[in-house]
Coordinates of C-alpha atoms in Angstrom, one line a residue:
M1 CA 125.5 76.4 125.0
L2 CA 126.0 79.6 127.0
T3 CA 127.4 81.3 123.9
V4 CA 124.4 80.2 121.9
L5 CA 122.1 81.5 124.7
D6 CA 123.9 84.8 124.9
A7 CA 123.6 85.2 121.1
F8 CA 119.9 84.4 121.3
V9 CA 119.3 87.0 124.0
G10 CA 121.2 89.6 121.9
Q11 CA 119.0 88.8 118.9
L12 CA 115.9 89.2 121.1
G13 CA 117.1 92.6 122.1
L14 CA 117.6 93.6 118.5
G15 CA 114.1 92.2 117.7
A16 CA 112.6 94.4 120.4
V17 CA 114.2 97.5 118.9
L18 CA 113.1 96.5 115.4
A19 CA 109.6 95.8 116.7
L20 CA 109.3 99.3 118.0
F21 CA 110.3 100.7 114.6
A22 CA 107.9 98.3 112.9
L23 CA 105.0 99.4 115.1
A24 CA 105.8 103.0 114.5
A25 CA 105.8 102.4 110.8
V26 CA 102.6 100.5 110.5
T27 CA 100.4 102.3 113.1
V28 CA 98.9 104.9 110.8
P29 CA 98.7 102.6 107.7
V30 CA 96.8 100.0 109.6
L31 CA 94.3 102.5 110.8
V32 CA 93.9 104.0 107.3
V33 CA 93.2 100.5 105.9
Q34 CA 90.7 99.8 108.7
Y35 CA 88.8 103.1 108.0
R36 CA 88.9 102.5 104.2
R37 CA 87.7 98.9 104.3
F38 CA 85.3 98.9 107.2
G39 CA 84.5 102.5 108.0
V40 CA 85.6 101.9 111.6
V41 CA 88.6 100.3 113.4
D42 CA 88.1 96.6 114.0
R43 CA 90.1 96.2 117.2
G44 CA 90.7 92.6 116.6
R45 CA 92.0 93.0 113.1
A46 CA 94.1 96.1 114.1
A47 CA 95.6 94.3 117.1
G48 CA 96.4 91.3 115.0
A49 CA 98.1 93.5 112.4
Y50 CA 100.3 95.2 115.1
L51 CA 101.2 91.8 116.7
F52 CA 102.2 90.4 113.3
A53 CA 104.3 93.5 112.5
A54 CA 106.2 93.0 115.9
Y55 CA 106.4 89.3 115.3
A56 CA 107.9 89.8 111.8
A57 CA 110.5 92.2 113.3
F58 CA 111.6 89.4 115.7
V59 CA 111.8 86.9 112.9
V60 CA 114.1 89.2 110.9
A61 CA 116.3 89.7 114.0
L62 CA 116.5 86.0 114.7
T63 CA 117.3 85.0 111.1
L64 CA 119.5 87.8 109.8
L65 CA 120.9 89.8 112.7
P66 CA 123.3 90.8 113.9
L67 CA 125.2 91.7 110.8
P68 CA 128.9 90.8 111.2
S69 CA 131.8 92.9 110.1
P70 CA 133.0 92.0 106.6
D71 CA 136.4 91.1 108.2
D72 CA 134.7 88.6 110.6
V73 CA 132.6 86.8 108.0
V74 CA 133.2 83.0 107.8
C75 CA 131.9 81.6 104.6
V76 CA 129.6 78.6 105.1
G77 CA 128.1 76.1 102.7
R78 CA 124.5 75.0 102.1
N79 CA 122.3 72.0 102.7
L80 CA 119.9 71.0 99.9
D81 CA 119.2 67.5 101.2
P82 CA 115.8 67.3 102.9
L83 CA 115.7 65.7 106.3
A84 CA 119.5 66.0 106.8
F85 CA 118.8 67.0 110.3
V86 CA 117.9 63.4 111.2
G87 CA 121.5 62.4 110.5
A88 CA 122.8 65.4 112.4
V89 CA 120.8 64.5 115.5
R90 CA 122.0 60.9 115.2
D91 CA 125.6 62.1 115.0
D92 CA 125.1 64.2 118.1
L93 CA 123.8 61.2 120.0
A94 CA 126.6 59.0 118.7
D95 CA 129.1 61.5 120.1
G96 CA 127.7 61.0 123.5
R97 CA 125.4 64.0 123.7
S98 CA 121.9 63.7 125.1
L99 CA 118.8 64.9 123.3
L100 CA 118.7 68.0 125.6
S101 CA 122.3 69.0 124.6
S102 CA 122.1 68.2 120.9
P103 CA 122.8 71.3 118.8
A104 CA 121.0 69.8 115.8
L105 CA 117.9 69.1 117.8
F106 CA 118.0 72.5 119.3
Q107 CA 118.2 74.1 115.8
L108 CA 115.3 71.9 114.6
L109 CA 113.0 72.9 117.5
Y110 CA 114.1 76.5 117.2
N111 CA 113.0 76.7 113.5
V112 CA 109.7 75.0 114.3
V113 CA 108.9 77.2 117.3
M114 CA 109.8 80.4 115.4
F115 CA 107.0 80.0 112.9
V116 CA 104.3 78.9 115.4
P117 CA 103.2 82.4 116.3
G118 CA 103.0 83.3 112.6
G119 CA 100.6 80.4 112.0
V120 CA 98.5 81.4 115.0
L121 CA 98.2 85.1 113.9
L122 CA 97.5 84.4 110.3
R123 CA 94.8 81.8 111.1
R124 CA 93.2 83.5 114.1
S125 CA 93.6 87.3 113.6
F126 CA 93.5 87.4 109.8
G127 CA 91.1 84.4 109.2
W128 CA 93.3 82.8 106.6
S129 CA 92.6 79.2 105.5
L130 CA 95.1 76.5 106.4
P131 CA 96.5 76.1 102.8
R132 CA 97.0 79.9 102.6
V133 CA 98.9 79.9 105.9
L134 CA 101.1 77.1 104.7
V135 CA 101.8 78.8 101.3
A136 CA 102.7 82.1 103.1
A137 CA 105.0 80.3 105.5
L138 CA 106.7 78.5 102.6
L139 CA 107.3 81.7 100.7
A140 CA 108.5 83.6 103.8
S141 CA 110.9 80.8 104.8
A142 CA 112.2 80.4 101.3
A143 CA 112.8 84.2 101.1
I144 CA 114.7 84.1 104.3
E145 CA 116.9 81.2 103.1
A146 CA 117.5 83.0 99.8
V147 CA 118.6 86.1 101.6
Q148 CA 120.9 84.1 103.9
G149 CA 122.3 82.1 101.0
S150 CA 123.1 85.2 98.9
G151 CA 125.1 86.9 101.7
I152 CA 122.3 89.3 102.4
L153 CA 121.6 89.9 98.7
G154 CA 125.2 90.4 97.9
L155 CA 126.1 92.7 100.8
Y156 CA 128.7 90.1 101.8
D157 CA 131.0 88.2 99.4
C158 CA 129.7 84.9 100.6
A159 CA 127.0 83.5 102.9
Y160 CA 127.7 83.6 106.6
R161 CA 124.5 81.6 107.4
V162 CA 123.7 78.2 106.0
L163 CA 121.1 78.0 103.3
D164 CA 119.2 75.0 104.6
V165 CA 116.3 73.3 102.9
D166 CA 115.5 71.7 106.3
D167 CA 114.9 75.1 107.7
V168 CA 112.1 75.6 105.2
L169 CA 110.5 72.3 106.1
T170 CA 110.7 73.0 109.9
N171 CA 109.4 76.5 109.5
V172 CA 106.4 75.4 107.5
S173 CA 105.8 72.7 110.1
G174 CA 105.8 75.3 112.8
A175 CA 103.3 77.4 110.9
L176 CA 101.1 74.3 110.5
I177 CA 101.2 73.7 114.3
G178 CA 100.4 77.3 115.0
A179 CA 97.5 77.3 112.5
L180 CA 96.1 74.1 114.1
L181 CA 96.4 75.6 117.6
A182 CA 95.0 78.9 116.6
P183 CA 91.4 78.3 117.7
A184 CA 92.6 77.4 121.2
V185 CA 94.8 80.5 121.6
V186 CA 92.2 82.8 123.1
L187 CA 94.7 85.5 124.1
V188 CA 95.2 86.3 120.4
P189 CA 92.5 88.7 119.1
R190 CA 90.0 87.7 116.5
P191 CA 88.3 89.9 113.9
G192 CA 85.1 91.3 115.1
H193 CA 81.8 92.0 113.3
V194 CA 82.1 95.7 112.3
A195 CA 79.5 98.0 111.1
G196 CA 80.1 101.3 109.4
R197 CA 79.2 104.4 111.3
T198 CA 78.2 108.0 110.4
G199 CA 78.0 111.2 112.3
R200 CA 80.8 113.0 114.1
S201 CA 84.3 111.8 113.7
G202 CA 86.1 110.5 116.8
P203 CA 89.5 111.6 118.0
L204 CA 91.3 108.6 116.6
R205 CA 90.0 109.1 113.1
R206 CA 90.9 112.8 113.3
A207 CA 94.4 112.0 114.6
T208 CA 94.9 109.5 111.8
A209 CA 93.9 112.0 109.1
A210 CA 96.1 114.7 110.7
S211 CA 99.1 112.2 110.7
V212 CA 98.7 111.5 107.0
D213 CA 98.4 115.2 106.2
L214 CA 101.4 116.3 108.3
L215 CA 103.5 113.5 107.0
L216 CA 102.7 114.6 103.4
V217 CA 103.7 118.1 104.3
S218 CA 106.9 117.1 105.9
I219 CA 107.9 114.8 103.0
V220 CA 107.2 117.4 100.3
G221 CA 108.1 120.5 102.2
G222 CA 111.2 119.2 103.8
S223 CA 113.0 121.9 105.9
D224 CA 112.3 124.9 103.6
P225 CA 109.8 127.1 105.4
L226 CA 108.4 128.6 102.2
L227 CA 107.8 125.2 100.7
V228 CA 106.3 124.0 103.9
G229 CA 104.0 126.9 103.9
A230 CA 102.9 126.2 100.4
C231 CA 102.3 122.6 101.2
L232 CA 100.3 123.5 104.3
L233 CA 98.1 125.9 102.2
L234 CA 97.6 123.2 99.6
V235 CA 96.8 120.4 102.0
F236 CA 94.7 122.3 104.5
V237 CA 93.1 125.0 102.4
A238 CA 93.1 124.4 98.7
V239 CA 92.3 120.7 98.7
P240 CA 89.3 121.0 101.2
V241 CA 87.9 124.0 99.4
L242 CA 88.2 122.4 95.9
A243 CA 87.6 118.7 96.8
G244 CA 84.6 118.3 98.9
G245 CA 85.7 119.7 102.3
A246 CA 88.3 117.1 103.1
T247 CA 92.1 117.1 103.3
P248 CA 94.0 114.2 101.7
G249 CA 94.2 112.5 105.1
Q250 CA 90.5 113.0 105.7
H251 CA 89.7 111.5 102.3
L252 CA 91.6 108.4 103.2
V253 CA 89.8 107.9 106.5
R254 CA 86.4 108.7 105.0
A255 CA 85.8 112.0 106.8
A256 CA 84.8 115.5 105.7
V257 CA 84.3 118.9 107.2
V258 CA 80.6 119.9 107.3
Q259 CA 78.2 122.2 109.0
P260 CA 76.7 121.0 112.3
D261 CA 73.5 120.0 110.6
G262 CA 75.5 117.8 108.2
R263 CA 75.3 120.0 105.1
P264 CA 78.5 120.8 103.2
A265 CA 80.6 123.5 104.8
G266 CA 81.0 126.7 102.9
R267 CA 84.2 127.6 101.1
R268 CA 84.9 130.6 103.4
A269 CA 84.6 128.4 106.5
L270 CA 86.8 125.7 104.9
A271 CA 89.4 128.3 104.0
L272 CA 89.4 129.9 107.4
R273 CA 89.6 126.5 109.1
G274 CA 92.6 125.6 106.9
V275 CA 94.4 128.9 107.8
L276 CA 93.8 128.3 111.5
I277 CA 95.5 124.9 111.2
S278 CA 98.3 125.8 108.8
G279 CA 99.2 129.2 110.2
P280 CA 100.6 128.0 113.5
W281 CA 102.4 125.1 111.8
F282 CA 104.0 127.6 109.3
L283 CA 105.2 129.9 112.2
V284 CA 106.7 126.9 113.9
A285 CA 108.5 125.8 110.7
V286 CA 109.9 129.4 110.3
F287 CA 111.1 129.4 113.9
A288 CA 112.6 125.9 113.6
Q289 CA 114.6 127.0 110.6
W290 CA 115.8 130.2 112.4
S291 CA 116.7 128.3 115.6
G292 CA 118.4 125.5 113.7
D293 CA 120.7 127.9 111.9
R294 CA 121.7 129.3 115.2
A295 CA 121.8 126.1 117.2
A296 CA 125.4 126.7 118.4
E297 CA 124.5 130.2 119.8
L298 CA 121.1 129.5 121.4
P299 CA 120.2 127.6 124.5
G300 CA 119.1 124.0 124.0
L301 CA 115.6 124.7 125.2
V302 CA 115.2 127.3 122.4
V303 CA 116.4 124.8 119.8
V304 CA 113.9 122.1 120.8
A305 CA 111.1 124.6 121.4
P306 CA 109.6 123.9 117.9
L307 CA 109.1 120.2 118.8
V308 CA 107.5 121.2 122.1
V309 CA 105.1 123.6 120.3
Q310 CA 104.2 121.0 117.7
A311 CA 103.4 118.5 120.4
G312 CA 101.3 121.1 122.1
L313 CA 99.4 121.9 119.0
V314 CA 98.6 118.2 118.5
A315 CA 97.6 117.8 122.1
A316 CA 95.4 120.9 122.0
V317 CA 93.5 119.7 118.9
I318 CA 93.1 116.0 119.8
G319 CA 92.6 116.7 123.5
T320 CA 89.9 119.2 122.9
A321 CA 88.1 116.9 120.5
T322 CA 88.4 114.1 123.0
V323 CA 87.0 115.9 126.0
R324 CA 84.2 117.7 124.2
R325 CA 81.0 115.7 123.9
D326 CA 80.5 116.9 120.3
N327 CA 84.2 115.9 119.4
R328 CA 84.9 119.3 118.0
A329 CA 88.4 120.7 117.9
P330 CA 89.2 124.4 118.3
Q331 CA 89.2 125.1 114.6
D332 CA 85.8 123.5 114.3
V333 CA 84.4 125.7 117.1
L334 CA 85.9 128.9 115.6
T335 CA 84.5 128.2 112.1
G336 CA 81.2 126.6 113.0
T337 CA 82.0 123.3 111.4
E338 CA 82.4 119.7 112.4
L339 CA 84.3 116.7 111.1
H340 CA 81.9 114.0 110.1
V341 CA 82.3 110.4 108.9
R342 CA 81.5 109.7 105.3
E343 CA 79.5 106.7 104.3
R344 CA 81.3 104.1 102.2
T345 CA 80.3 104.2 98.6
G346 CA 78.7 100.8 98.6
V347 CA 76.6 101.6 101.7
R348 CA 75.5 104.9 100.2
A349 CA 74.5 103.3 96.9
R350 CA 72.5 100.5 98.7
R351 CA 70.7 103.1 100.8
A352 CA 69.9 105.2 97.8
G353 CA 68.6 102.1 95.9
S354 CA 66.4 101.0 98.8
G355 CA 65.0 104.5 99.0
S356 CA 64.0 104.6 95.4
T357 CA 62.0 101.4 95.4

């Protein structure tokens, strides 16, 4: 039992690491979806999404990890007989084991408990109906068993974990228990009643848009300073000037650069604003390329300086927008502009329709 416990603790550690990566991967997409769907961030829905991402990471760790060395793989069979666990528990008892020390019963409860949080989250944080939760649990469990039974999709010559139909039954049972308990689990956030907002954009919306824009630049531009510079000009200058005063990231979060009175910003102001943003980033990219090519000759602080400068630029923009009452960043102040929230199309259409009657 100690060996099983040690393995379980090790899997939890792997799950924690995976959860951190999962949260990093979904942070911006969740915010973008919130802004697109609701115009604001619903804290209950967002928190539920982050909790579910972390939970899914733990499920992956508990069901598929750690991956063994190919030389250490021991091929196992499969169980396609429903309720075979009943006989396994009976055999454990016949061998003189107690219920508390029965490996078969431990495995049964393990599979039930593992899917309880999923049922709670889907029912409470996402508002899914009970049948929908059960179908999702069935599909997820079947997918896990298929991956296990195929030797991690052919990564190994044979399966090293048993494909067990009873696991699917117990997983779905756990999701059912979680869904039924969901109304009582008050610590899990519930979706709120959100209302779209207009006016000045807050720091979080601004940071989300900037994350999308800079990620786009880094993916397309890579490590080539000239290509990075071209991407910066495209994202922060050309697109806003030609497409309604918003970068790609700002379009996604329903924001646009305007004059303080809400009128569209002029092209000159948009171009200058874009240069003020892209110029420092381009200089940092050039310096990063130069220092990277000479990493063996330069002090370590010089090599990591570009990362420090990038962090400082982000902190300066977001920090200034946070502490100022008008939420304006340095580039807004210097160009006489502001970042405002755009109304959702449906809201704008309804307002226009009501005004015409």
